[in-house]
XYZ file of C-alpha atoms in Angstrom:
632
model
C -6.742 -3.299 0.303
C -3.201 -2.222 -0.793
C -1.461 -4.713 -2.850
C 2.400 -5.136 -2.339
C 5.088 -7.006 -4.022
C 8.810 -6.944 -3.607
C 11.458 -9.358 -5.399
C 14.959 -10.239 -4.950
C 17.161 -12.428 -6.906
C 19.068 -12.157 -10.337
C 16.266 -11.536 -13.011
C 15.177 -8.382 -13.629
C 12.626 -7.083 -11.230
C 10.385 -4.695 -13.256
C 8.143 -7.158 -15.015
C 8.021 -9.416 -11.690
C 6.898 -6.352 -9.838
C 4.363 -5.290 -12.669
C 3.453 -8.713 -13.127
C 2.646 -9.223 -9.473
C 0.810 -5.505 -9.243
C -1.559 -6.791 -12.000
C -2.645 -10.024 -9.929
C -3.369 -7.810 -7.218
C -5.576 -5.844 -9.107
C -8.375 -7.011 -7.851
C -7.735 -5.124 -4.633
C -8.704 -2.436 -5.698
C -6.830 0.690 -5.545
C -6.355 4.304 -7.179
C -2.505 4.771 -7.767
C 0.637 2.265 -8.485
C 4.735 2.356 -8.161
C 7.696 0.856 -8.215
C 11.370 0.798 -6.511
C 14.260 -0.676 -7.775
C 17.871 -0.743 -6.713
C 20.682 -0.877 -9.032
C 24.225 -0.218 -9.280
C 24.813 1.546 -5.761
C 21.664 4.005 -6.055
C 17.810 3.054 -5.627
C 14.702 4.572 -8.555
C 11.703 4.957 -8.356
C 8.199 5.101 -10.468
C 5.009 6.372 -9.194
C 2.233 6.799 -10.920
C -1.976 8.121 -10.049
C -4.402 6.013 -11.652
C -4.604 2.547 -12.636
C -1.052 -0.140 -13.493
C -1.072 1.313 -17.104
C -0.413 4.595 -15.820
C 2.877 3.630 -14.451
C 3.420 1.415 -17.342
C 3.642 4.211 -19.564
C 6.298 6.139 -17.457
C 7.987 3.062 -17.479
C 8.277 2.490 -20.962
C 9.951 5.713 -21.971
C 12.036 5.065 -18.573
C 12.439 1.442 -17.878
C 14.189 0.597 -14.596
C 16.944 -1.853 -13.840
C 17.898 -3.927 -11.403
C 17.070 -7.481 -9.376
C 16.411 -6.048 -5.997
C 12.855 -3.961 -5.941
C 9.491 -3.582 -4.082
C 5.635 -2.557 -5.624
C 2.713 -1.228 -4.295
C -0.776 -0.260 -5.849
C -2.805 1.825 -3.412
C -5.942 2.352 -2.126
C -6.347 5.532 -0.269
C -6.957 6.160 3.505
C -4.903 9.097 4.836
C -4.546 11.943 1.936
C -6.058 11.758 -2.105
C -5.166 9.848 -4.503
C -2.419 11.747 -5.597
C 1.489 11.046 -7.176
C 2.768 12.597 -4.177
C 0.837 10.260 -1.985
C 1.522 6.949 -3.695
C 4.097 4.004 -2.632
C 7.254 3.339 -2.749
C 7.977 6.019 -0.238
C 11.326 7.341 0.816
C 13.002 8.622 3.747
C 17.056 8.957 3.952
C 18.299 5.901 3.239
C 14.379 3.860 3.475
C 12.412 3.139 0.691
C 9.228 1.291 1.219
C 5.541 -0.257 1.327
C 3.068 -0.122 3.330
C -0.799 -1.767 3.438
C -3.030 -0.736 6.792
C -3.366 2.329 8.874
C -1.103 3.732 11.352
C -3.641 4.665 14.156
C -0.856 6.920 15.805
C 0.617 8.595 12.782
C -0.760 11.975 13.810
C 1.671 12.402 17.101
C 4.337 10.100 15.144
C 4.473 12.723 12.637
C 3.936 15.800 14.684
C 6.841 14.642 16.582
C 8.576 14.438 13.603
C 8.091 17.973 12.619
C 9.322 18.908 15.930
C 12.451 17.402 14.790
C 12.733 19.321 11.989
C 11.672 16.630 9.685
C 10.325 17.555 6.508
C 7.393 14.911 4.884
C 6.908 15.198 1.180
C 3.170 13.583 1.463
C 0.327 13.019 3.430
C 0.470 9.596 4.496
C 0.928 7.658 7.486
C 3.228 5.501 5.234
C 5.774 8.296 4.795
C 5.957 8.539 9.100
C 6.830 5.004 8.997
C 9.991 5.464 6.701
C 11.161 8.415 8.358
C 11.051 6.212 11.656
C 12.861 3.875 10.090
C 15.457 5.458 8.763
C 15.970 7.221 12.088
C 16.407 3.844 14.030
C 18.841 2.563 11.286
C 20.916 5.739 11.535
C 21.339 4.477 15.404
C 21.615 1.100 15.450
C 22.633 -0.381 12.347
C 21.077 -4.220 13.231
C 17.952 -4.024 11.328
C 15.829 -6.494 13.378
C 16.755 -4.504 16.625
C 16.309 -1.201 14.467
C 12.695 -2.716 13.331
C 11.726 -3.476 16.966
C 12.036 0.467 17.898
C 9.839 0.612 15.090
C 7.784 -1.534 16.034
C 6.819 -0.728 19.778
C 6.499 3.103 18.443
C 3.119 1.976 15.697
C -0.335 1.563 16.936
C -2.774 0.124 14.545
C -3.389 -2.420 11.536
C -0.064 -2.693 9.013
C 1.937 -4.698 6.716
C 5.381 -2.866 5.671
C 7.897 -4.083 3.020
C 11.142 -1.974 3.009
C 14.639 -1.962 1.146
C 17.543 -0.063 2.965
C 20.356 1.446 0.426
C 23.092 0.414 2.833
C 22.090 -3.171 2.923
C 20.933 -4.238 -0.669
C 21.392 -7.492 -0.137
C 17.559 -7.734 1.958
C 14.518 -6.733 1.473
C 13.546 -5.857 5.741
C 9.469 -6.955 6.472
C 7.206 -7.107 9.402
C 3.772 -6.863 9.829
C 1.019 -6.755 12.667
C -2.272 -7.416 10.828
C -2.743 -7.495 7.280
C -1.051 -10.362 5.549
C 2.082 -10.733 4.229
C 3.475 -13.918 3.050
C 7.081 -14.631 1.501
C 7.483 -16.489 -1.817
C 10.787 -19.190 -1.509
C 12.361 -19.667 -5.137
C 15.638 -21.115 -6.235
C 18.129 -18.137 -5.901
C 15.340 -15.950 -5.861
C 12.682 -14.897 -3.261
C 9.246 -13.336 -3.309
C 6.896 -11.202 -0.883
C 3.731 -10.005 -1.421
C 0.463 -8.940 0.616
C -1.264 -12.068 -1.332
C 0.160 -15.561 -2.535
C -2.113 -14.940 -5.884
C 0.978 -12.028 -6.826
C 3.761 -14.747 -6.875
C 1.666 -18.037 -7.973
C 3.420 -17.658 -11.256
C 6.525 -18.062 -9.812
C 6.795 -20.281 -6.686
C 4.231 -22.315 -4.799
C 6.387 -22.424 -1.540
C 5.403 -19.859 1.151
C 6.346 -18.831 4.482
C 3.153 -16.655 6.332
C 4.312 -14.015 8.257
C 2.498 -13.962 11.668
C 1.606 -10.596 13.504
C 4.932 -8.389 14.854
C 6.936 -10.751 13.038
C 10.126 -9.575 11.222
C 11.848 -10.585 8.023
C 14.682 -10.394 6.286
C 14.645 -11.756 2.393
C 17.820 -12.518 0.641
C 18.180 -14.377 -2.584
C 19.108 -17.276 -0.752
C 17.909 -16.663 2.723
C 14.877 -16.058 4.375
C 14.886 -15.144 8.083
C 12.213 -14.991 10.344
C 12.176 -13.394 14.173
C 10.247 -13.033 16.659
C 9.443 -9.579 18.030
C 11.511 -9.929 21.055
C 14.711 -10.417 18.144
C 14.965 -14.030 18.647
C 15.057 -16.304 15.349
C 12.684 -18.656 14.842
C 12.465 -22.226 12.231
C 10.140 -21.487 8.899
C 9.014 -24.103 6.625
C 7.683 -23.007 3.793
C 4.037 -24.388 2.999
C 3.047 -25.463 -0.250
C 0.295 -24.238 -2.179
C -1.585 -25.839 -4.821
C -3.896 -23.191 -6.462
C -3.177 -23.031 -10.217
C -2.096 -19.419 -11.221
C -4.246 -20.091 -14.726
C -7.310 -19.764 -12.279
C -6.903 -16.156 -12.122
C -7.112 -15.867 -15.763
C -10.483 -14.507 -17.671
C -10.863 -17.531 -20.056
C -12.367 -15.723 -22.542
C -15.259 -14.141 -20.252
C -15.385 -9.838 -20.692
C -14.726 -9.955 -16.668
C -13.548 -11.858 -13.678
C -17.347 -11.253 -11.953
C -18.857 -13.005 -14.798
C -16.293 -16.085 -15.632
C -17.401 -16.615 -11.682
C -20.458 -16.180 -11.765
C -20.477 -19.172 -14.693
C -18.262 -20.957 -12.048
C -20.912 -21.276 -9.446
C -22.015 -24.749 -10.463
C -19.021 -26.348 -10.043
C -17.901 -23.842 -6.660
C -21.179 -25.111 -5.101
C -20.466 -29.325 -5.834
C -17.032 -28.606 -4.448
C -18.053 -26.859 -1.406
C -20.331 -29.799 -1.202
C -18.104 -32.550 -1.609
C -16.604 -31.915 1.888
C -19.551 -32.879 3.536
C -20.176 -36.182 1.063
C -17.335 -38.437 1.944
C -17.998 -41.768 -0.031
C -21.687 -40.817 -0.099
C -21.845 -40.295 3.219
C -23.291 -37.392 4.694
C -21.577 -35.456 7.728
C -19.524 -32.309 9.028
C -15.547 -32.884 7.550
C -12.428 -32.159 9.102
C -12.586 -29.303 11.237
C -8.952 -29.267 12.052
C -9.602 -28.972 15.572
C -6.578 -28.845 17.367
C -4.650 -28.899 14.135
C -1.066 -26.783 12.946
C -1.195 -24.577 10.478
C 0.666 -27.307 8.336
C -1.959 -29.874 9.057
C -4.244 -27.502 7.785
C -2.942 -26.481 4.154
C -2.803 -30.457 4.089
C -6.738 -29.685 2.970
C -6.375 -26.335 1.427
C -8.088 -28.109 -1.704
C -11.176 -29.718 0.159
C -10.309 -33.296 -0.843
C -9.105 -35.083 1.868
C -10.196 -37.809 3.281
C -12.595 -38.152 5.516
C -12.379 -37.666 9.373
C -11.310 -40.350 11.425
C -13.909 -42.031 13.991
C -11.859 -39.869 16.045
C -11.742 -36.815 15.076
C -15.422 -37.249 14.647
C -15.979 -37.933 18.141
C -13.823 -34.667 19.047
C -15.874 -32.546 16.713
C -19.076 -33.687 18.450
C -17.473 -33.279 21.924
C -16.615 -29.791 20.913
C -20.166 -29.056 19.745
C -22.435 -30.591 22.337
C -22.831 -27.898 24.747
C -23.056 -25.318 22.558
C -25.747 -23.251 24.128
C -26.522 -20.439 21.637
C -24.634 -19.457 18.269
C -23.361 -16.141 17.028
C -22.297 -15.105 13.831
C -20.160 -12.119 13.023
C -19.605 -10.849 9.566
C -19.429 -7.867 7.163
C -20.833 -7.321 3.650
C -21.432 -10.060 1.667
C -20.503 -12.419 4.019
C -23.311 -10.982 6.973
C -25.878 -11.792 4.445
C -24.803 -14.949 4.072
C -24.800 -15.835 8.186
C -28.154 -13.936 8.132
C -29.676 -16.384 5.517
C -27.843 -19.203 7.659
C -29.702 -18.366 10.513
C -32.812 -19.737 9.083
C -30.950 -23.399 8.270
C -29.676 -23.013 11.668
C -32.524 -22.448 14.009
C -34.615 -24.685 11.729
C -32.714 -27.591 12.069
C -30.336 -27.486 14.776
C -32.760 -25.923 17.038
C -30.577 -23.156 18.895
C -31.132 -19.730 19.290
C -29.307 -18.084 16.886
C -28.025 -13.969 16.463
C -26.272 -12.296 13.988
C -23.408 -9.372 14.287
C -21.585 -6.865 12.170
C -17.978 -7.303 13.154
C -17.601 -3.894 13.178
C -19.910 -3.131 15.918
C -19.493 -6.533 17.992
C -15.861 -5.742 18.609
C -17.051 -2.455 20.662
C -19.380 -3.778 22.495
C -18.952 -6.064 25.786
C -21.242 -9.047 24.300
C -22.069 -11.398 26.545
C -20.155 -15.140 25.940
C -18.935 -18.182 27.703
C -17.706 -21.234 26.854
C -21.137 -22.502 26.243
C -21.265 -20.134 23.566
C -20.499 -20.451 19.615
C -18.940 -18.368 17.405
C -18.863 -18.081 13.661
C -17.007 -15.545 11.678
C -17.403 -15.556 8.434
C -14.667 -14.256 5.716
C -13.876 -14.877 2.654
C -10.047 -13.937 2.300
C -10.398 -15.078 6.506
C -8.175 -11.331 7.121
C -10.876 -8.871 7.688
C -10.016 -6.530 10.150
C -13.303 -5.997 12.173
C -13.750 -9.838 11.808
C -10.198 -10.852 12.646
C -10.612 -8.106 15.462
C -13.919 -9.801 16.757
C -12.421 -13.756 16.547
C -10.126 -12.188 19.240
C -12.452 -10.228 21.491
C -14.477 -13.775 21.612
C -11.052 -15.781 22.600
C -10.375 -13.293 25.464
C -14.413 -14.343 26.652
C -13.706 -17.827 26.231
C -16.374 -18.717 23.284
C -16.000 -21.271 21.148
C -14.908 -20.051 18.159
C -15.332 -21.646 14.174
C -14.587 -19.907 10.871
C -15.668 -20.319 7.607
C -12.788 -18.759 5.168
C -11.812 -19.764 1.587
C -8.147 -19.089 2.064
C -6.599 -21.804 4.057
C -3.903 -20.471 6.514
C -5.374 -17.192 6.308
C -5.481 -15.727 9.791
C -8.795 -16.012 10.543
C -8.155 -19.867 9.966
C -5.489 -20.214 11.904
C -6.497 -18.564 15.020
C -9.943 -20.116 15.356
C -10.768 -23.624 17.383
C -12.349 -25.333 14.407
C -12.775 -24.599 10.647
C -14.500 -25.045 7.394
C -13.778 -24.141 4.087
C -15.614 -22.316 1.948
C -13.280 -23.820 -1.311
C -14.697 -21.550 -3.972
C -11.651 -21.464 -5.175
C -9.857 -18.186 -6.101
C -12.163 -15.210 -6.662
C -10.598 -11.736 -8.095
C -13.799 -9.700 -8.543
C -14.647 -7.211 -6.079
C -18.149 -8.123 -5.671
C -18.289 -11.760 -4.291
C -20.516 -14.373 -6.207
C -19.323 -17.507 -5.780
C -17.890 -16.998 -2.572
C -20.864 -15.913 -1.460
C -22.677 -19.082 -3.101
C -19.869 -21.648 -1.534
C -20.533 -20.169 2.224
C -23.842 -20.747 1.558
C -23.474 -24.258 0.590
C -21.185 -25.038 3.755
C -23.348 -23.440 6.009
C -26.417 -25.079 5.097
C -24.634 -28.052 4.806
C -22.973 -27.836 7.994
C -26.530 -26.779 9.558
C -28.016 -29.979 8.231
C -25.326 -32.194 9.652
C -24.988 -30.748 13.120
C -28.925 -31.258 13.016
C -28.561 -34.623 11.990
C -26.040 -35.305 14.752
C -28.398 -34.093 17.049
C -31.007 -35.699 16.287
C -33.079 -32.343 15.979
C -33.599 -33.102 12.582
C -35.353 -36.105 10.865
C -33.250 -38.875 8.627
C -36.340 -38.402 6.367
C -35.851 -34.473 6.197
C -32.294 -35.203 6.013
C -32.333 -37.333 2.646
C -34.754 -35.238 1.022
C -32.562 -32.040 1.804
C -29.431 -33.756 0.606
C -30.991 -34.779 -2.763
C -32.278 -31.029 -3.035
C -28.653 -30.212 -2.627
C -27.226 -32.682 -5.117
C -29.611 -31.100 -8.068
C -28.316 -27.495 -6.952
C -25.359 -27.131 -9.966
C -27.323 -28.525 -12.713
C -30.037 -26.203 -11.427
C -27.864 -23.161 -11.402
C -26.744 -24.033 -15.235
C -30.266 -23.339 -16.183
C -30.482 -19.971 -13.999
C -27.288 -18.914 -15.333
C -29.503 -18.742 -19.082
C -30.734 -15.274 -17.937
C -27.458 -13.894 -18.505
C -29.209 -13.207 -21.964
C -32.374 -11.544 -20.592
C -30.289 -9.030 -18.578
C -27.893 -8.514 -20.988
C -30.800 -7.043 -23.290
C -32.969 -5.444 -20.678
C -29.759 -3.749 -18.756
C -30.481 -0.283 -21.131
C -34.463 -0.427 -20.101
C -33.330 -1.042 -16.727
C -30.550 1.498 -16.629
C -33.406 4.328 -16.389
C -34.762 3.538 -13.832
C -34.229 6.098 -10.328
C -33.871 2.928 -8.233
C -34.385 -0.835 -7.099
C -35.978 -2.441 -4.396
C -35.376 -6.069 -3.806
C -38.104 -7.956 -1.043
C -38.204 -10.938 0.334
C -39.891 -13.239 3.115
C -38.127 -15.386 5.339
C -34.754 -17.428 3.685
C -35.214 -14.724 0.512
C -35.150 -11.877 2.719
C -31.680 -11.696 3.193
C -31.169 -13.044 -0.199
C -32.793 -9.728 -1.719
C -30.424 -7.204 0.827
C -27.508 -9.372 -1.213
C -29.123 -8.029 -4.363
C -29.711 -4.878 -3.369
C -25.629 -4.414 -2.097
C -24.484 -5.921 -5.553
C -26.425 -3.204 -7.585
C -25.089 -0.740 -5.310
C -21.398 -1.866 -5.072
C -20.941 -2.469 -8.980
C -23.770 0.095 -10.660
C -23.514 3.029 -8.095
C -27.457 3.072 -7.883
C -29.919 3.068 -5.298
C -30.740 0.140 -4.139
C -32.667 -1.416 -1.040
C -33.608 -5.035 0.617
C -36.174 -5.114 2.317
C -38.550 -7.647 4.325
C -41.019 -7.298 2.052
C -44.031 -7.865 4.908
C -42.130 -4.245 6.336
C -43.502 -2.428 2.909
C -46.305 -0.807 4.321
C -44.554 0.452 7.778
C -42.433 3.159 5.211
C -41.014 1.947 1.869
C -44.192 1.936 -0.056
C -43.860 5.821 -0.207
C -41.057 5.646 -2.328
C -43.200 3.002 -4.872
C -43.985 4.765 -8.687
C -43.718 4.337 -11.777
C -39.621 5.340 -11.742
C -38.523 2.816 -9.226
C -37.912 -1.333 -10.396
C -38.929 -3.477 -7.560
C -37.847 -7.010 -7.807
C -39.476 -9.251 -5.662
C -38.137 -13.070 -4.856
C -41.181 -14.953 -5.094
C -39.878 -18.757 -4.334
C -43.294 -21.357 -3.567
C -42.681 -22.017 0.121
C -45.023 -21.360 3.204
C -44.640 -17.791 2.424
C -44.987 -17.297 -0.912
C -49.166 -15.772 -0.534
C -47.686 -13.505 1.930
C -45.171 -12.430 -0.776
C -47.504 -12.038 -3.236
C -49.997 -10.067 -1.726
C -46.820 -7.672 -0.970
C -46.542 -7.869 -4.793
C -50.026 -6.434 -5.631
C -49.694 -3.487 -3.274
C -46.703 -2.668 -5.585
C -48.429 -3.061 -8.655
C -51.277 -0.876 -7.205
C -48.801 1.809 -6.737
C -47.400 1.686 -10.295
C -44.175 0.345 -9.460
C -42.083 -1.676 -12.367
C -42.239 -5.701 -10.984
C -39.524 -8.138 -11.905
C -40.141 -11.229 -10.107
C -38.647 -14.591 -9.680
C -40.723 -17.389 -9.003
C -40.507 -21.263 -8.515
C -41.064 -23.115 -12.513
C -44.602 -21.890 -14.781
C -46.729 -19.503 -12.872
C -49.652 -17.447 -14.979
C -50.398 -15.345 -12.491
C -47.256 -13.969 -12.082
C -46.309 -14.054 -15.923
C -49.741 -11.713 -16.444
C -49.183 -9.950 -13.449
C -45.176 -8.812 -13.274
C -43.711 -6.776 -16.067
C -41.049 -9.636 -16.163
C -41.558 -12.949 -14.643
C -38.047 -15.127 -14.317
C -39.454 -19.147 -13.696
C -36.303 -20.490 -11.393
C -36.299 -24.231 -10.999
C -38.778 -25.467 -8.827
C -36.829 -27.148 -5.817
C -36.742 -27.427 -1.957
C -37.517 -24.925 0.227
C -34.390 -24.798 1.815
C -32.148 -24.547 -1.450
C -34.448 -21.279 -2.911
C -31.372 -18.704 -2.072
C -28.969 -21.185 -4.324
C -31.250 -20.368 -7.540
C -32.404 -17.106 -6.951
C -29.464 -15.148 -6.038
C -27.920 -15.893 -9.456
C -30.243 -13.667 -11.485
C -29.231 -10.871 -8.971
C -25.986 -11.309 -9.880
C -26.535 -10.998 -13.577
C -28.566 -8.339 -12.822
C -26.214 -6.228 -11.392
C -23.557 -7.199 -13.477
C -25.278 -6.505 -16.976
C -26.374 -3.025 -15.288
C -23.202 -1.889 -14.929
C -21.996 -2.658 -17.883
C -24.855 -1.040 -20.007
C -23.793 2.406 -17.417
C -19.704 1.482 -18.366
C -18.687 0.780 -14.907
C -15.254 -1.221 -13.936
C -17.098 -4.584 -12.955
C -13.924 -6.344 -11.475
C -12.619 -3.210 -9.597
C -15.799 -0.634 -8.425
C -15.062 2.990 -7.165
C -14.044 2.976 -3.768
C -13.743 -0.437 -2.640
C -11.546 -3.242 -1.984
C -11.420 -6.769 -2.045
C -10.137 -7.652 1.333
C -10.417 -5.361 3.711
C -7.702 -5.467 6.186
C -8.214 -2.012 7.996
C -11.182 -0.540 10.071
């Protein structure tokens, strides 16, 4: 979602600001601007469009100062519009703001009543002329921000400077992230560590109705009831060079060439000294114990916290997982590793229709939420619904500390390592590794699965990187065909049992990255609808792996063909059937059933990506989306 950045120190703030704006990128977002204070008054840039926008105002009118906040924003209440991008001011408030104000509607009739006047359309706007109201009365800002506070109903994150005290940048939060950068005479905060890695690896995480007050030499931290509370800041080891291109066009495709080595690391956890089983979960660990193993490398569990990890696990009854996007895909194709060779029943939710439910769990009962920055707002939302139930909860994130993280029972990483495109790929591919991986031990601890199936499954895994190197060689072939492919009125991607899911994956990256139609679908569910939309104007690529399903598949194939649609298919190593048959046959590796969605989801990727290229599409940062999505 919205990205926000705010400095204070003794350099000069623009660059840091712009700087940390242009690491947040990734967010996504539709307008940018900054606030600086200097020399007893407080300026500010705003600008519609992307960071070069407001780079351009800013070069003709720079602004000075060491004290300032940022913001790039992605629109939920009014357009994208100068008006209704951040910094925004009321009286003596200037400020931030990432999430939705459920409540802003009354707020801000209210505040007409008053005879208030609001220059945008924003719930952000109602926040600062709260504010600024409270401060007028009571001029302690923590007691000022808890009238605030208890006034706001939904999901937000708000960074704010106050003219009369420029010695503090004033934050609190209750959802989305916010995390404060600790420097040497100089301080950071920022909706995402990535904005500041440049700068500091020291942070303090901000936990929900928290408030803060940053000085260059002081951070504060209170509870919501005003009482102070002991911070240590946590460091962080992620290199900020990660986040650079490296000589790829995009982001998407420098990580798409970093799935090999995403997949061994993700792997690694589970292969302690060539040992195969579940790793740390950091059951009944701090948050401090936890960013211990941000990086995946460890050591091993103990004997004992083995033995708690299985006690925790043994009477799990049934599993649930609870996702969105990408990551739903993922637990769907999980469920397959998970019935298979755990042997319990297995269901998979939406977050965003669990949490308004009343599902049915106990203590008996497992939960798994998957999510990748581990802050999504219908996931974080579900995690909590569960914990009221008393379910067992685990989480699969690949931010250490991230909420999610911290709030569940036991965790694993996902330890892709930092991702900044939009559309996840390696992510994606690294909670696929630790799930199956996690399956297969948890099976092998319960003796539901045999040692023999176990070794062969672990040396499919092993081959896995070197395998996706050779996918990754039809980069080329889509890179040619994207202009053929390009005219075509849409895609359907079908699959059979662990490729099923697999192809609805494909069919979402196509969609999210070249705005085209696109559908997964079982492909044994053609004939029951789907097969009236089959002619000669619609690609339909079918995943064609050789497991117990693959003459199913193919006959699914043919009734395609018969109806004149345009076949890419992607098989396991030389097959002349489907090389005479398919208008493009793609030979993957041949390999373990169980591994398939490793190799075959790459060519989707490239796929995708090469399409919207060839239709001159923003790859890293699509239309209308965001990269963490910390609101409903």
């Amino acid at each position: 979602m919205c990205g926000i950045v705010g400095y204070i120190g003794n350099k000069e703030s623009q660059n840091i600001l712009i700087e940390g704006l242009r690491k947040l990128e990734y967010r996504g977002y539709d307008s940018a601007g900054i606030a600086i204070w200097n020399k007893g008054s407080l300026s500010r840039v705003r600008a519609l469009g992307k960071l070069k926008s407001l780079e351009d105002k800013l070069q003709n009118h720079p602004l000075h100062g060491s004290l300032g906040i940022g913001h790039t924003r992605w629109a939920t209440h009014g357009v994208p519009s100068e008006a209704n991008a951040h910094p925004h001011s009321a009286g003596d408030v200037t400020l931030v703001h990432n999430g939705i104000i459920e409540n802003y509607v009354e707020l801000r009739e209210e505040l007409t009543r008053q005879g208030v006047k609001l220059n945008s359309q924003t719930d952000s706007e109602v926040v600062a002329c709260l504010l600024d109201q409270e401060l007028k009365k009571n001029s302690n800002i923590v007691k000022a921000v808890q009238q605030v506070l208890a006034q706001l109903k939904g999901a937000f994150s708000i960074v704010a400077l106050w003219e009369k005290n420029p010695d503090q940048i004033i934050c609190f939060k209750d959802g989305p992230p916010l995390v404060i950068g600790e420097g040497q005479d100089e301080n950071f905060v920022a909706s995402d560590i990535q904005a500041c890695l440049s700068h500091t690896h020291k942070f303090h995480f901000l936990e929900d109705r928290e408030i803060a007050l940053v000085g260059k030499n002081e951070i504060q931290i209170f509870t919501f009831e005003g009482i102070r509370k002991p911070s240590k800041a946590i460091q962080i080891e992620w290199n900020a060079e990660l986040s650079e291109k490296q000589g790829f066009d995009h982001f998407m495709l420098k990580e798409i060439f970093e799935q090999p080595r995403s997949f061994a690391a993700s792997l690694q956890q589970f292969l302690n000294t060539d040992k195969f089983n579940w790793p740390d979960l950091g059951i009944g660990k701090s948050i401090a114990d936890l960013m211990q193993n941000q990086d995946g490398k460890s050591l091993p569990p103990s004997a004992a916290e083995q033995n708690q990890a299985q006690d925790f696990f043994k009477d799990i009854e049934r599993i649930v997982f609870v996702a969105c996007g990408t990551s739903y895909y993922a637990a769907q194709t999980a469920q397959y590793w998970f019935e298979k060779w755990v042997g319990l029943p297995v269901s998979i939710e939406f977050a965003s229709e669990f949490r308004y439910r009343s599902p049915i769990l106990n203590k008996n009962i497992l939960v798994v939420l998957i999510s990748q920055s581990g802050e999504t707002a219908d996931t974080l939302a579900a995690l909590r619904l569960a914990n009221e139930k008393g379910a067992k909860i685990l989480s699969l994130c690949n931010v250490r500390g991230s909420t999610i993280d911290r709030e569940s029972h036991a965790r694993l990483l996902i330890n892709a390592g930092l991702e900044i495109g939009v559309a996840s790929t390696k992510a994606f591919m690294s909670s696929l590794c630790v799930l199956s991986s996690f399956a297969l031990s948890w099976g092998k601890i319960r003796g539901s699965v045999t040692p023999a199936e176990v070794s062969e499954v672990i040396d499919a895994l092993r081959k896995v990187p070197s395998q996706i190197e050779a996918v990754l060689s039809y980069d080329k072939y889509f890179s040619d065909a994207a202009e053929k492919l390009s005219k075509f009125k849409g895609f359907l991607y079908l699959g059979r049992g662990l490729s099923f899911p697999i192809a609805m994956e494909g069919a979402l990256k196509l969609k999210e990255l070249a705005y085209l139609h696109a559908e997964g679908y079982a492909a044994g569910e053609m004939k029951h609808g789907p097969l009236a939309l089959i002619d000669e104007k619609m690609a339909v690529v079918v995943l064609l792996p050789k497991d117990h399903l693959y003459e199913k598949t193919l006959s699914n194939l043919e009734e395609v063909r018969a109806r004149g649609g345009h076949v890419i298919a992607l098989g396991s190593g030389d097959n002349k059937h489907l090389s005479t048959a398919c208008d493009a046959y793609l030979p993957l590796p041949n390999a373990h059933w169980s591994v398939s969605p490793f190799l075959s989801v790459v060519p989707l990727q490239l796929l995708a990506y090469h399409l919207a290229c060839q239709l001159g599409h923003d790859v890293d940062q699509p239309r209308n989306l965001a990269k963490s999505v910390t609101v409903e």
